[in-house]
GROMACS .gro file of C-alpha atoms in nm:
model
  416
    1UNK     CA    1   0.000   0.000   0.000
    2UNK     CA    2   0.129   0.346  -0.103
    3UNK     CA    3   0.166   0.557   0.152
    4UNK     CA    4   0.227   0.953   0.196
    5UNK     CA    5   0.246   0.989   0.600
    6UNK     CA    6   0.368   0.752   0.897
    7UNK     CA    7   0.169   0.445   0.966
    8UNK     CA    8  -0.085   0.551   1.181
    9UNK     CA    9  -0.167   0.906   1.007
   10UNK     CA   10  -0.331   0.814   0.665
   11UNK     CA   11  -0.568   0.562   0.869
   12UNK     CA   12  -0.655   0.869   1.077
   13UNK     CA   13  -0.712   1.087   0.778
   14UNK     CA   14  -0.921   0.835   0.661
   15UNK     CA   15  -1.132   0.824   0.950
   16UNK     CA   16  -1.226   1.153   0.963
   17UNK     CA   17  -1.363   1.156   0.623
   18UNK     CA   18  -1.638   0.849   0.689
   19UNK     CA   19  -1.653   0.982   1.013
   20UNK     CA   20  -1.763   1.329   0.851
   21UNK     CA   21  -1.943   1.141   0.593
   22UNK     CA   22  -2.173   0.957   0.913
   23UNK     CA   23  -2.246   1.274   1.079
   24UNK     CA   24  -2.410   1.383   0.757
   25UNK     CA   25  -2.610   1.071   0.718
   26UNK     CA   26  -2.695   1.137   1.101
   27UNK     CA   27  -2.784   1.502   1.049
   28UNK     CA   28  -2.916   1.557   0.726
   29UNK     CA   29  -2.964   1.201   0.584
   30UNK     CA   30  -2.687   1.250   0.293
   31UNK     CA   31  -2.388   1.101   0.185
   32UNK     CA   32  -2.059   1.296   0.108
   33UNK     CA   33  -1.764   1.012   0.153
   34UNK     CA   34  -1.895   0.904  -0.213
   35UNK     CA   35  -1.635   0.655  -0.271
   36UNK     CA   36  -1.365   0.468  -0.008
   37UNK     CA   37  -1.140   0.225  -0.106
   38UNK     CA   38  -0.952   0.156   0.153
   39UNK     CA   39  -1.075  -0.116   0.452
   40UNK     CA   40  -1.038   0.186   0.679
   41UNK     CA   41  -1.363   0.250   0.891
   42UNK     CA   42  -1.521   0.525   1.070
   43UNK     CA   43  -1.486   0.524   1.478
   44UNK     CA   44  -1.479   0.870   1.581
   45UNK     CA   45  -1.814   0.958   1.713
   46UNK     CA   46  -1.841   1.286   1.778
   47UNK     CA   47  -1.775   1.644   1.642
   48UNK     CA   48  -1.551   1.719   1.934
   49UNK     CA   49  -1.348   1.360   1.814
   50UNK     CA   50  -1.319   1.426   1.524
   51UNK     CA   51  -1.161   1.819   1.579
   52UNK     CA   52  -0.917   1.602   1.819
   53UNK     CA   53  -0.841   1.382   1.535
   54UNK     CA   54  -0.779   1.723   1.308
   55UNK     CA   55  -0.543   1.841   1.556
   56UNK     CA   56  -0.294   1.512   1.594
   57UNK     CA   57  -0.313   1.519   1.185
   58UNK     CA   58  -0.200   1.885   1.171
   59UNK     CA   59   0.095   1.834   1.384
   60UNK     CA   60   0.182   1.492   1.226
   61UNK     CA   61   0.221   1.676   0.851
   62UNK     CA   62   0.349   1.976   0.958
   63UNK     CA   63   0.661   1.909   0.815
   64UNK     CA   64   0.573   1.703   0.527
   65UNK     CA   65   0.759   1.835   0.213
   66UNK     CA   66   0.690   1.874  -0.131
   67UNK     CA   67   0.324   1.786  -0.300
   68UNK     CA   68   0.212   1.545  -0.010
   69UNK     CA   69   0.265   1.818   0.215
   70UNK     CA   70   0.044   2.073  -0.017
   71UNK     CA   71  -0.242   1.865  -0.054
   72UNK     CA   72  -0.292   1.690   0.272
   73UNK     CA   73  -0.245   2.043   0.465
   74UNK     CA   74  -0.507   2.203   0.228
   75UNK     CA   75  -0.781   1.884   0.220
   76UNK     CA   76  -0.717   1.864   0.634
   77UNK     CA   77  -0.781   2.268   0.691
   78UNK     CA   78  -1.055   2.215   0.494
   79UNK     CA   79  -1.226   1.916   0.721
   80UNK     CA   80  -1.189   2.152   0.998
   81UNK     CA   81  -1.410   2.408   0.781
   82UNK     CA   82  -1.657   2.162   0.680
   83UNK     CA   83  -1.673   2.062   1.004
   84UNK     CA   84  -1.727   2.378   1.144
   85UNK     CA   85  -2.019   2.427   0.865
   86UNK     CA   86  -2.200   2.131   0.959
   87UNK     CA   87  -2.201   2.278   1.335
   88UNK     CA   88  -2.325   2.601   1.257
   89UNK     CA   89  -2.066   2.814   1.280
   90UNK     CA   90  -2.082   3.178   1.201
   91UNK     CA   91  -1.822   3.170   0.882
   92UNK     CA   92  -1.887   3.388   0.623
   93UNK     CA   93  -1.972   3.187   0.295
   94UNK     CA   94  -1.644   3.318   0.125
   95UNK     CA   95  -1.407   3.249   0.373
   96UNK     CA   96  -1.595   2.849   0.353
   97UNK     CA   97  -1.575   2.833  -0.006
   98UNK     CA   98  -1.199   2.942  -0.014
   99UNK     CA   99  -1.093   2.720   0.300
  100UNK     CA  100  -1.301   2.398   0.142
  101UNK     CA  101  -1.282   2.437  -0.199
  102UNK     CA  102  -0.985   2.717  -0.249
  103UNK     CA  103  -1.184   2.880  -0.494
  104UNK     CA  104  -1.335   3.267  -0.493
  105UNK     CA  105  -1.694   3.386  -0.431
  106UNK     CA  106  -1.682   3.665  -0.670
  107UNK     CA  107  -2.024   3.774  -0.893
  108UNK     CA  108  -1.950   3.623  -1.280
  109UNK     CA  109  -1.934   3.941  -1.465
  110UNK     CA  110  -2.145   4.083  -1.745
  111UNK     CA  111  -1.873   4.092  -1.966
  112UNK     CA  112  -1.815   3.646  -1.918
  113UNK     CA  113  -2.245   3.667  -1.967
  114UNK     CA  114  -2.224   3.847  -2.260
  115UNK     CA  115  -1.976   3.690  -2.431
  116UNK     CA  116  -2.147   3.327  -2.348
  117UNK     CA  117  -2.528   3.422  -2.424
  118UNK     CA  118  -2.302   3.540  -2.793
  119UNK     CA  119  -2.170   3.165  -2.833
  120UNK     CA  120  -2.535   3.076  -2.786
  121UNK     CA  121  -2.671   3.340  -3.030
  122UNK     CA  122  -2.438   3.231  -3.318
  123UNK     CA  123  -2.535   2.852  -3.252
  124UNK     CA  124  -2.897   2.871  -3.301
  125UNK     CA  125  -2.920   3.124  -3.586
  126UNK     CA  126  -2.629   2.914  -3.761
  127UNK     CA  127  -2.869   2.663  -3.707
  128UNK     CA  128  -3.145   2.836  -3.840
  129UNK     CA  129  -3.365   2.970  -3.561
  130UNK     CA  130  -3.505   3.321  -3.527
  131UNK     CA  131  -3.615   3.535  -3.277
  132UNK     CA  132  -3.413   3.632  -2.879
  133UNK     CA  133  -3.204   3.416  -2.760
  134UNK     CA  134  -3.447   3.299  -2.499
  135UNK     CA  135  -3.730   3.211  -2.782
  136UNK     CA  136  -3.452   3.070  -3.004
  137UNK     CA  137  -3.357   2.855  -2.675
  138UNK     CA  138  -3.667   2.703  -2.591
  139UNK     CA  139  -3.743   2.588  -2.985
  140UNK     CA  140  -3.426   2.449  -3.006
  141UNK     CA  141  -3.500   2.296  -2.712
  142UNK     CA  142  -3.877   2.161  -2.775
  143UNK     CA  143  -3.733   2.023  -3.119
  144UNK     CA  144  -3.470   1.835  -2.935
  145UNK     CA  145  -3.665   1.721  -2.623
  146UNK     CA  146  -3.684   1.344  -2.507
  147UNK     CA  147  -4.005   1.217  -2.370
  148UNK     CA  148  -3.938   1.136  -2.017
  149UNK     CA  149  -3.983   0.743  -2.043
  150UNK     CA  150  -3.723   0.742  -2.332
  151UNK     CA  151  -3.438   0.920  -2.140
  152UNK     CA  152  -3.254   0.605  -2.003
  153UNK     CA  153  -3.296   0.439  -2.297
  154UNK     CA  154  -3.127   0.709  -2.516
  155UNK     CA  155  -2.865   0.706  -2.216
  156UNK     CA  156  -2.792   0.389  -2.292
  157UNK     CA  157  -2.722   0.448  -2.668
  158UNK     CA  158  -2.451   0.710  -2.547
  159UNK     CA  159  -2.302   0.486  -2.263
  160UNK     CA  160  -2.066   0.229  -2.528
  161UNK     CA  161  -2.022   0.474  -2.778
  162UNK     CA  162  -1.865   0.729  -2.500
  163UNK     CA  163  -1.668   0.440  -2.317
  164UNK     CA  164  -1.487   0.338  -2.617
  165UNK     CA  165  -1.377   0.669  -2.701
  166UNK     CA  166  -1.253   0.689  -2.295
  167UNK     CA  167  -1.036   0.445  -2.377
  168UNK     CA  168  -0.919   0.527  -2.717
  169UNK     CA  169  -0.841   0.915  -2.615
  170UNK     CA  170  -0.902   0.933  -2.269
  171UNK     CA  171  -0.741   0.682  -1.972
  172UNK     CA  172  -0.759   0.293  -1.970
  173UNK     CA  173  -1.007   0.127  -1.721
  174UNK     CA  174  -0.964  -0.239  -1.591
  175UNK     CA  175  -1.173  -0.472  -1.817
  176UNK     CA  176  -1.391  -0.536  -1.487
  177UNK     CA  177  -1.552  -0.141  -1.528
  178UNK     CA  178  -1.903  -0.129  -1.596
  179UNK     CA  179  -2.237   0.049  -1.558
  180UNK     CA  180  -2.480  -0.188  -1.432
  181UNK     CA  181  -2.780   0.008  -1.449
  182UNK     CA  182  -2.956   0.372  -1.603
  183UNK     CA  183  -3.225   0.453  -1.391
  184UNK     CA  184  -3.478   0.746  -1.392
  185UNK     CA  185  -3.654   0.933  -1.084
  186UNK     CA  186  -3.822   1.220  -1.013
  187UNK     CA  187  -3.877   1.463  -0.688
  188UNK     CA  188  -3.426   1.549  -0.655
  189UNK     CA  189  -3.268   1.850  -0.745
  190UNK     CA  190  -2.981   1.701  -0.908
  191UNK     CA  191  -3.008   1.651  -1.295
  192UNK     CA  192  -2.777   1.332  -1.331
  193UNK     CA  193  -2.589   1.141  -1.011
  194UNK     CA  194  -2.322   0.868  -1.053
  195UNK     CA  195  -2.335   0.588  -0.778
  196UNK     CA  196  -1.996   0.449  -0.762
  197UNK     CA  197  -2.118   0.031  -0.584
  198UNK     CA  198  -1.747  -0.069  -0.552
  199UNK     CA  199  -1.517  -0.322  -0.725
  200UNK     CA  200  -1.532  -0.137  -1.067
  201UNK     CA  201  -1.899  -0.125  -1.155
  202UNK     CA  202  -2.127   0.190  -1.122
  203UNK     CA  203  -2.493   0.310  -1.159
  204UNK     CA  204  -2.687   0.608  -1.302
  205UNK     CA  205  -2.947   0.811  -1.263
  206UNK     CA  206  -3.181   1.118  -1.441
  207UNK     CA  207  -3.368   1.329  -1.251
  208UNK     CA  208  -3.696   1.308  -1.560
  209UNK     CA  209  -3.890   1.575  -1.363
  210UNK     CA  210  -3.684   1.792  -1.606
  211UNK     CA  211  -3.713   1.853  -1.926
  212UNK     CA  212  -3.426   1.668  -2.128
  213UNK     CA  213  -3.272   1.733  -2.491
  214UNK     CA  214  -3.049   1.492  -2.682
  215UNK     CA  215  -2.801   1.753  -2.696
  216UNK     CA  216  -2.792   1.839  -2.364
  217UNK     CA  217  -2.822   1.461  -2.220
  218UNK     CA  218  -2.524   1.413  -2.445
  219UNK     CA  219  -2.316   1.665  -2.207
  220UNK     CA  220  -2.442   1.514  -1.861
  221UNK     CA  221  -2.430   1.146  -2.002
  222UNK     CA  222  -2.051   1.198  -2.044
  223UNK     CA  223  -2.051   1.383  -1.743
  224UNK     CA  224  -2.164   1.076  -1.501
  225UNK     CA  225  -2.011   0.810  -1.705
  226UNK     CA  226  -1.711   0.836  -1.943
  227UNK     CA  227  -1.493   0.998  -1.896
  228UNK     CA  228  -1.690   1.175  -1.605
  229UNK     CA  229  -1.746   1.039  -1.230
  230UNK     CA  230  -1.746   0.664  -1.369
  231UNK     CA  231  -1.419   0.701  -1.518
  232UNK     CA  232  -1.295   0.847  -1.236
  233UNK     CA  233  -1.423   0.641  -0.968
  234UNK     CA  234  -1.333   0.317  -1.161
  235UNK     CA  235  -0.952   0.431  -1.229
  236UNK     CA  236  -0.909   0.612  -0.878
  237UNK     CA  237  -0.970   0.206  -0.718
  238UNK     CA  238  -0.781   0.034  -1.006
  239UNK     CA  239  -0.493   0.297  -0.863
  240UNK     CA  240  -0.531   0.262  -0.542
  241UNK     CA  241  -0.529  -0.169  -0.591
  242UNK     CA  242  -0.213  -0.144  -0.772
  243UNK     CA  243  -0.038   0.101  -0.563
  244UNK     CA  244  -0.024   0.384  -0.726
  245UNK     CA  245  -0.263   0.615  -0.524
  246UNK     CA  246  -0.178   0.699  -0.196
  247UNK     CA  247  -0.403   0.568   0.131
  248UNK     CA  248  -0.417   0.976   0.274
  249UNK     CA  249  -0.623   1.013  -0.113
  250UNK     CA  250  -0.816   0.700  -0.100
  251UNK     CA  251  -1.185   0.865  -0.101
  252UNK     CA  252  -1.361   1.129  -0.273
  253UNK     CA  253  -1.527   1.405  -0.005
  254UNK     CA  254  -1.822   1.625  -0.120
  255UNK     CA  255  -1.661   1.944   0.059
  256UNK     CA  256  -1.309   1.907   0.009
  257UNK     CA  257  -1.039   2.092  -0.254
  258UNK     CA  258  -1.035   1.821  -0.472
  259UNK     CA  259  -1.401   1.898  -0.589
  260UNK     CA  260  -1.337   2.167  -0.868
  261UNK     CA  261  -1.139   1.859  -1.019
  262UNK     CA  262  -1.369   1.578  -0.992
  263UNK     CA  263  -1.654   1.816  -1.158
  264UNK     CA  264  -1.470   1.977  -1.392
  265UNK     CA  265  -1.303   1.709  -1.528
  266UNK     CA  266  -1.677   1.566  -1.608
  267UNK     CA  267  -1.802   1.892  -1.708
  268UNK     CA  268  -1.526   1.835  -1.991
  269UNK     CA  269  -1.565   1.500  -2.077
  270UNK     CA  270  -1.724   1.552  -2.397
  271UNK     CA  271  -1.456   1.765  -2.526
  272UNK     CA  272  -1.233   1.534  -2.426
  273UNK     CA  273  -1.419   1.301  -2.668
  274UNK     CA  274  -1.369   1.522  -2.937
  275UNK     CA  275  -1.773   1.472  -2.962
  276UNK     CA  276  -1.759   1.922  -3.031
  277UNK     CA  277  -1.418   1.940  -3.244
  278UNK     CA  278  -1.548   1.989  -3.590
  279UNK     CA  279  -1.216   1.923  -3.760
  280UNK     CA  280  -1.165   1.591  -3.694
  281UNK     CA  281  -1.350   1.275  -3.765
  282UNK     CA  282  -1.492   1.080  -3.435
  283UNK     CA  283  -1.661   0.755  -3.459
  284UNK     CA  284  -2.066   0.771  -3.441
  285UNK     CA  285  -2.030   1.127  -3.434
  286UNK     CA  286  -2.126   1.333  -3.760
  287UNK     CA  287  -2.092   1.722  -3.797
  288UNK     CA  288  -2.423   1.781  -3.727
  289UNK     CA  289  -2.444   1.629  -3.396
  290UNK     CA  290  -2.129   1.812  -3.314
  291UNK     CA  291  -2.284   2.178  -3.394
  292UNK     CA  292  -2.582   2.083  -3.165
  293UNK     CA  293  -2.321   1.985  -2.898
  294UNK     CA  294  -2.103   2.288  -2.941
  295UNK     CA  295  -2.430   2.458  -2.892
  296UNK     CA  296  -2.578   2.229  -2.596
  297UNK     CA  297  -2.225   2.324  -2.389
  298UNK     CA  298  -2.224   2.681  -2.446
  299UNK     CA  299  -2.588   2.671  -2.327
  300UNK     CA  300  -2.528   2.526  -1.997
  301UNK     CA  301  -2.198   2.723  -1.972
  302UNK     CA  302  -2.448   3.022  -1.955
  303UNK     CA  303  -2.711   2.851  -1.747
  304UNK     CA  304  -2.433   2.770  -1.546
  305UNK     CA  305  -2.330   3.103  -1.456
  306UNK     CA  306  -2.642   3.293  -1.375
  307UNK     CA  307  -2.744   2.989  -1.161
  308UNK     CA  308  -2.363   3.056  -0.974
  309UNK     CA  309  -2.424   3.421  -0.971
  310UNK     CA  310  -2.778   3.370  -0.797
  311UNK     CA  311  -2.590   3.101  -0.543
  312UNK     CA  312  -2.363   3.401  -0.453
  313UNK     CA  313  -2.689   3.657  -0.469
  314UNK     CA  314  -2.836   3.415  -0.142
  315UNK     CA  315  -2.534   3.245   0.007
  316UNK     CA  316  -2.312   3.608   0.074
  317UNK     CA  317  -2.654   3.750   0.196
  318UNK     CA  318  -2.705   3.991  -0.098
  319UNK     CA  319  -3.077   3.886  -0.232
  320UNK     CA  320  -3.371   3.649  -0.128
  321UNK     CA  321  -3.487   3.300  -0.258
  322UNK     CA  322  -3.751   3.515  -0.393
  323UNK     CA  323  -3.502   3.747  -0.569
  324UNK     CA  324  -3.257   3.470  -0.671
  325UNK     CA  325  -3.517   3.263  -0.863
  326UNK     CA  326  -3.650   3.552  -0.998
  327UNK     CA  327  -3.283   3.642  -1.132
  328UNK     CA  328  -3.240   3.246  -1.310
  329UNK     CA  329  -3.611   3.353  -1.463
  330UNK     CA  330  -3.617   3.695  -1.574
  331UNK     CA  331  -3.228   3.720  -1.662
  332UNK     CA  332  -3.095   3.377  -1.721
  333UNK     CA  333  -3.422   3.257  -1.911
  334UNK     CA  334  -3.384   2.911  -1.705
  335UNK     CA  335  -3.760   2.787  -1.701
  336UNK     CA  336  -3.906   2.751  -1.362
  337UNK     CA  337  -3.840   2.346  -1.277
  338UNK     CA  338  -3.501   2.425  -1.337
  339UNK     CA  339  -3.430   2.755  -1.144
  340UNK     CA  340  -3.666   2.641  -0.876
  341UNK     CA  341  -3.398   2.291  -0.864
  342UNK     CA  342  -3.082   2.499  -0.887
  343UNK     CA  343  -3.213   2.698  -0.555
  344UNK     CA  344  -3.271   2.383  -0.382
  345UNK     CA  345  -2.919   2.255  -0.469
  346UNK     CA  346  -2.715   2.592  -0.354
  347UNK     CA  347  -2.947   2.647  -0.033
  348UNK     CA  348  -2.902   2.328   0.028
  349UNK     CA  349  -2.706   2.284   0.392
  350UNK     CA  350  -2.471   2.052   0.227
  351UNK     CA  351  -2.458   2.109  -0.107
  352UNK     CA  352  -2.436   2.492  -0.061
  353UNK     CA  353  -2.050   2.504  -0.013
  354UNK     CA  354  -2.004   2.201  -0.308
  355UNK     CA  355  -2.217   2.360  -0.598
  356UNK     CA  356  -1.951   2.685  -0.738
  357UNK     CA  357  -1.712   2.372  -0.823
  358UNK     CA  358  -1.943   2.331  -1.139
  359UNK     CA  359  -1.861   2.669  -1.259
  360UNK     CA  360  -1.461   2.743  -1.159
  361UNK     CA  361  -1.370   2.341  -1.228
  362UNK     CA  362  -1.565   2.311  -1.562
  363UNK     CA  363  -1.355   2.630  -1.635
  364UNK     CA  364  -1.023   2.547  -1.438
  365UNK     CA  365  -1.014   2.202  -1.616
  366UNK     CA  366  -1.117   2.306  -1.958
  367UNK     CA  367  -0.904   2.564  -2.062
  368UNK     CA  368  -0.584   2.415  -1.919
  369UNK     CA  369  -0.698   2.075  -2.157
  370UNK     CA  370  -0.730   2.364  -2.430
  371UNK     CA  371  -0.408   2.548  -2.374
  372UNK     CA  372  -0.225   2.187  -2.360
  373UNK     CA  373  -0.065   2.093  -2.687
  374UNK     CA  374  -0.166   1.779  -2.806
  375UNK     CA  375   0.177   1.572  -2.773
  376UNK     CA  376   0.147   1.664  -2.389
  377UNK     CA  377  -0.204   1.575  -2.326
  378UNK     CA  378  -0.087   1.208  -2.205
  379UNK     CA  379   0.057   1.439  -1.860
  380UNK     CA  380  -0.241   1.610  -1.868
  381UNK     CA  381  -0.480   1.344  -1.846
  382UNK     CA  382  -0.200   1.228  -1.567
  383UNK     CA  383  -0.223   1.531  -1.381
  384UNK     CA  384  -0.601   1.500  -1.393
  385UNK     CA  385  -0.694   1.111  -1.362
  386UNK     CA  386  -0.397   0.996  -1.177
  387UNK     CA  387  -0.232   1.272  -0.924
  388UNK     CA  388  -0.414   1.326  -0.632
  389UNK     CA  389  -0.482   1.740  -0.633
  390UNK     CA  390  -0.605   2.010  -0.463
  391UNK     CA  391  -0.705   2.352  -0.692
  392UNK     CA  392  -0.412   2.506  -0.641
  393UNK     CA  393  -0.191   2.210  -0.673
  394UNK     CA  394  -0.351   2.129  -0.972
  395UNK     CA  395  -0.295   2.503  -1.144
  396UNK     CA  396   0.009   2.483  -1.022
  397UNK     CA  397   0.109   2.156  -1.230
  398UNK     CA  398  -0.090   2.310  -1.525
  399UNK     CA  399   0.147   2.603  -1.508
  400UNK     CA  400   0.497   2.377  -1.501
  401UNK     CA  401   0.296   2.130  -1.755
  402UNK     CA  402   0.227   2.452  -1.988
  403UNK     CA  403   0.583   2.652  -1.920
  404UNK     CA  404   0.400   2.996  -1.837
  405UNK     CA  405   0.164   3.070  -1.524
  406UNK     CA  406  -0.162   2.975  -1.548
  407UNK     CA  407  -0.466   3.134  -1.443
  408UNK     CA  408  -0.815   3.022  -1.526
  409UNK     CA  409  -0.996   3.208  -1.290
  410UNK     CA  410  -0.872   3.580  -1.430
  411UNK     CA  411  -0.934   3.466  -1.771
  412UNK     CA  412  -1.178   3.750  -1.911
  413UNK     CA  413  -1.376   3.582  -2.190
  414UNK     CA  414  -1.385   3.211  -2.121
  415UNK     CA  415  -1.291   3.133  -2.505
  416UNK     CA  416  -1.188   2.784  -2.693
   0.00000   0.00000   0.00000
């Protein structure tokens, strides 16, 4: 077993993630230690144990040097923040989105809006549709839509089709990887969720209360299966089996620094496909389908930020539910099932301080895959897949990997 810390330190670190993870099962009935490899368990009982446990950590890899040192001093400081969240503490939602997640709270600008809700313009007229933006939107939309009972099943046509391409551009999975099973449901917030079951295999499932396009299931199929949270889940325990991935980064945390990584990663899987890159050939793929999905990504890239701006609008105290689903209505032109979803998510007690990793990761990881040539995109995939990272490790190895400092989240207009 690989190992980054004395004996008894990575079991401890360990620990207090399932530990975390069962006092928010115990308190609000939801799970955040999504995946554990290790035969570590949970034994600290308490909030007051596992701040204890925090403490003995924080002296014990004090000293560590080098990346080890970076990343387990940033993913421990930020157990003592989530901690302190779940308990109520009085910390200003910045300061818990920079000590979690070590990413800003700062309002997406006009100018980023602008230049998005342009993409989107250009897509549907080149596609022939007249009218605003927001009338253009919801034709494209009707003429794309999937009934609801035929959503898994058109899933399913995506979920071979996307694998193989995983493995022919993406990362290699053991032969044992698998999705056992596309489900529907209704009544969540969530739009798509990947249950990782263990030993390779994985299940998903669609939130049909929403409406769905092809396009757009495209995107989120990818997303939660390859090379998105299945990809990742699978080759994060083929790793760790081998290993390769240290025991003190044996689990993925909801609430941790590693989270703008594990969704933006997803949030660029289809990219990574080359499903959107109209100058080269992909299997299954034609150009049409790729204008639709050029189209489908810069519309949830927009979505995406004025449902980020109206987190920040309620979380930093600045606006109302009222006033922040009126905002993803009247500004962002996201119909009502949607914006009244995305409120649930970011007021969510949990979910709150995990959902502005959509935005900065989908960003963070996306234009460093775009600035990479393509004879070095074998590290990057390394960096991404196989290095256990924090943000600012991560950007950090971006900006040795690219030769020149990188900095995704100053980048004016977000352009491929």
């Amino acid at each position: 077993m690989l190992r980054w810390t004395k004996e008894k330190t990575g079991e401890k670190i360990v620990d207090i993630v399932l530990s975390l993870n069962d006092q928010v099962q115990k308190l609000y009935q939801q799970e955040v230690a999504t995946a554990s490899y290790s035969d570590v368990k949970s034994s600290l009982h308490t909030f007051d144990e596992i701040g204890k446990t925090i403490e003995e950590v924080e002296k014990e890899i004090q000293s560590l040097e080098g990346h080890p040192g970076r990343y387990l001093r940033s993913m421990v400081n930020s157990f003592r923040y989530f901690a302190r969240s779940l308990q109520g503490d009085n910390v200003p939602y910045d300061q818990l989105i920079l000590n979690i997640q070590e990413l800003p709270s700062v309002f997406i600008s006009d100018e980023k809006i602008i230049f998005m809700k342009e993409q989107v313009e250009k897509g549907l007229k080149d596609l022939g549709y007249k009218g605003s933006v927001a009338e253009m939107g919801e034709q494209w939309r009707k003429d794309t839509l999937i009934e609801p009972e035929l959503v898994t099943k058109v899933a399913e046509n995506f979920k071979e089709r996307s694998k193989a391409g995983t493995l022919k551009r993406v990362i290699s999975l053991p032969k044992e990887d698998g999705i056992d099973a596309i489900k529907s449901i209704r009544g969540v917030f969530w739009s798509g969720y990947s249950k990782y079951t263990g030993n390779y295999r994985g299940n998903l499932t669609f939130n049909i209360d929403r409406p769905w396009s092809e396009p757009i299931l495209a995107q989120i199929m990818t997303h939660e299966g390859y090379p998105g949270h299945q990809a990742f889940y699978c080759r994060w325990d083929h790793l760790f089996k081998q290993g390769k991935l240290p025991l003190e980064a044996s689990y993925y945390l909801i609430n941790s620094p590693t989270n703008a990584l594990f969704e933006g990663g997803p949030e660029t899987a289809l990219h990574f496909l080359g499903w959107d890159e109209l100058n080269q050939e992909t299997t299954g793929v034609d150009v049409a389908a790729k204008h639709q999905y050029i189209l489908a990504r810069n519309y949830l890239d927009l979505q995406r930020m004025y449902t980020t701006n109206a987190c920040y609008l309620y979380n930093l105290g600045q606006g109302s539910k009222e006033e922040a689903i009126d905002y993803m209505i009247h500004k962002g032109s996201i119909n009502t099932i949607e914006a009244n979803n995305a409120f649930r998510f970011f007021s969510d007690r949990i979910q709150r301080t995990y959902y502005p990793s959509y935005y900065y990761g989908r960003w963070m990881v996306g234009l460093a895959y775009d600035a990479t040539p393509v004879e070095k995109r074998d590290e990057y995939f390394n960096i991404l897949y196989d290095t256990p990272h924090t943000t600012f490790t991560f950007i950090d190895d971006i900006s040795e990997l690219l030769g020149k400092e990188f900095r995704p989240f100053e980048i004016a207009s977000m352009q491929r």
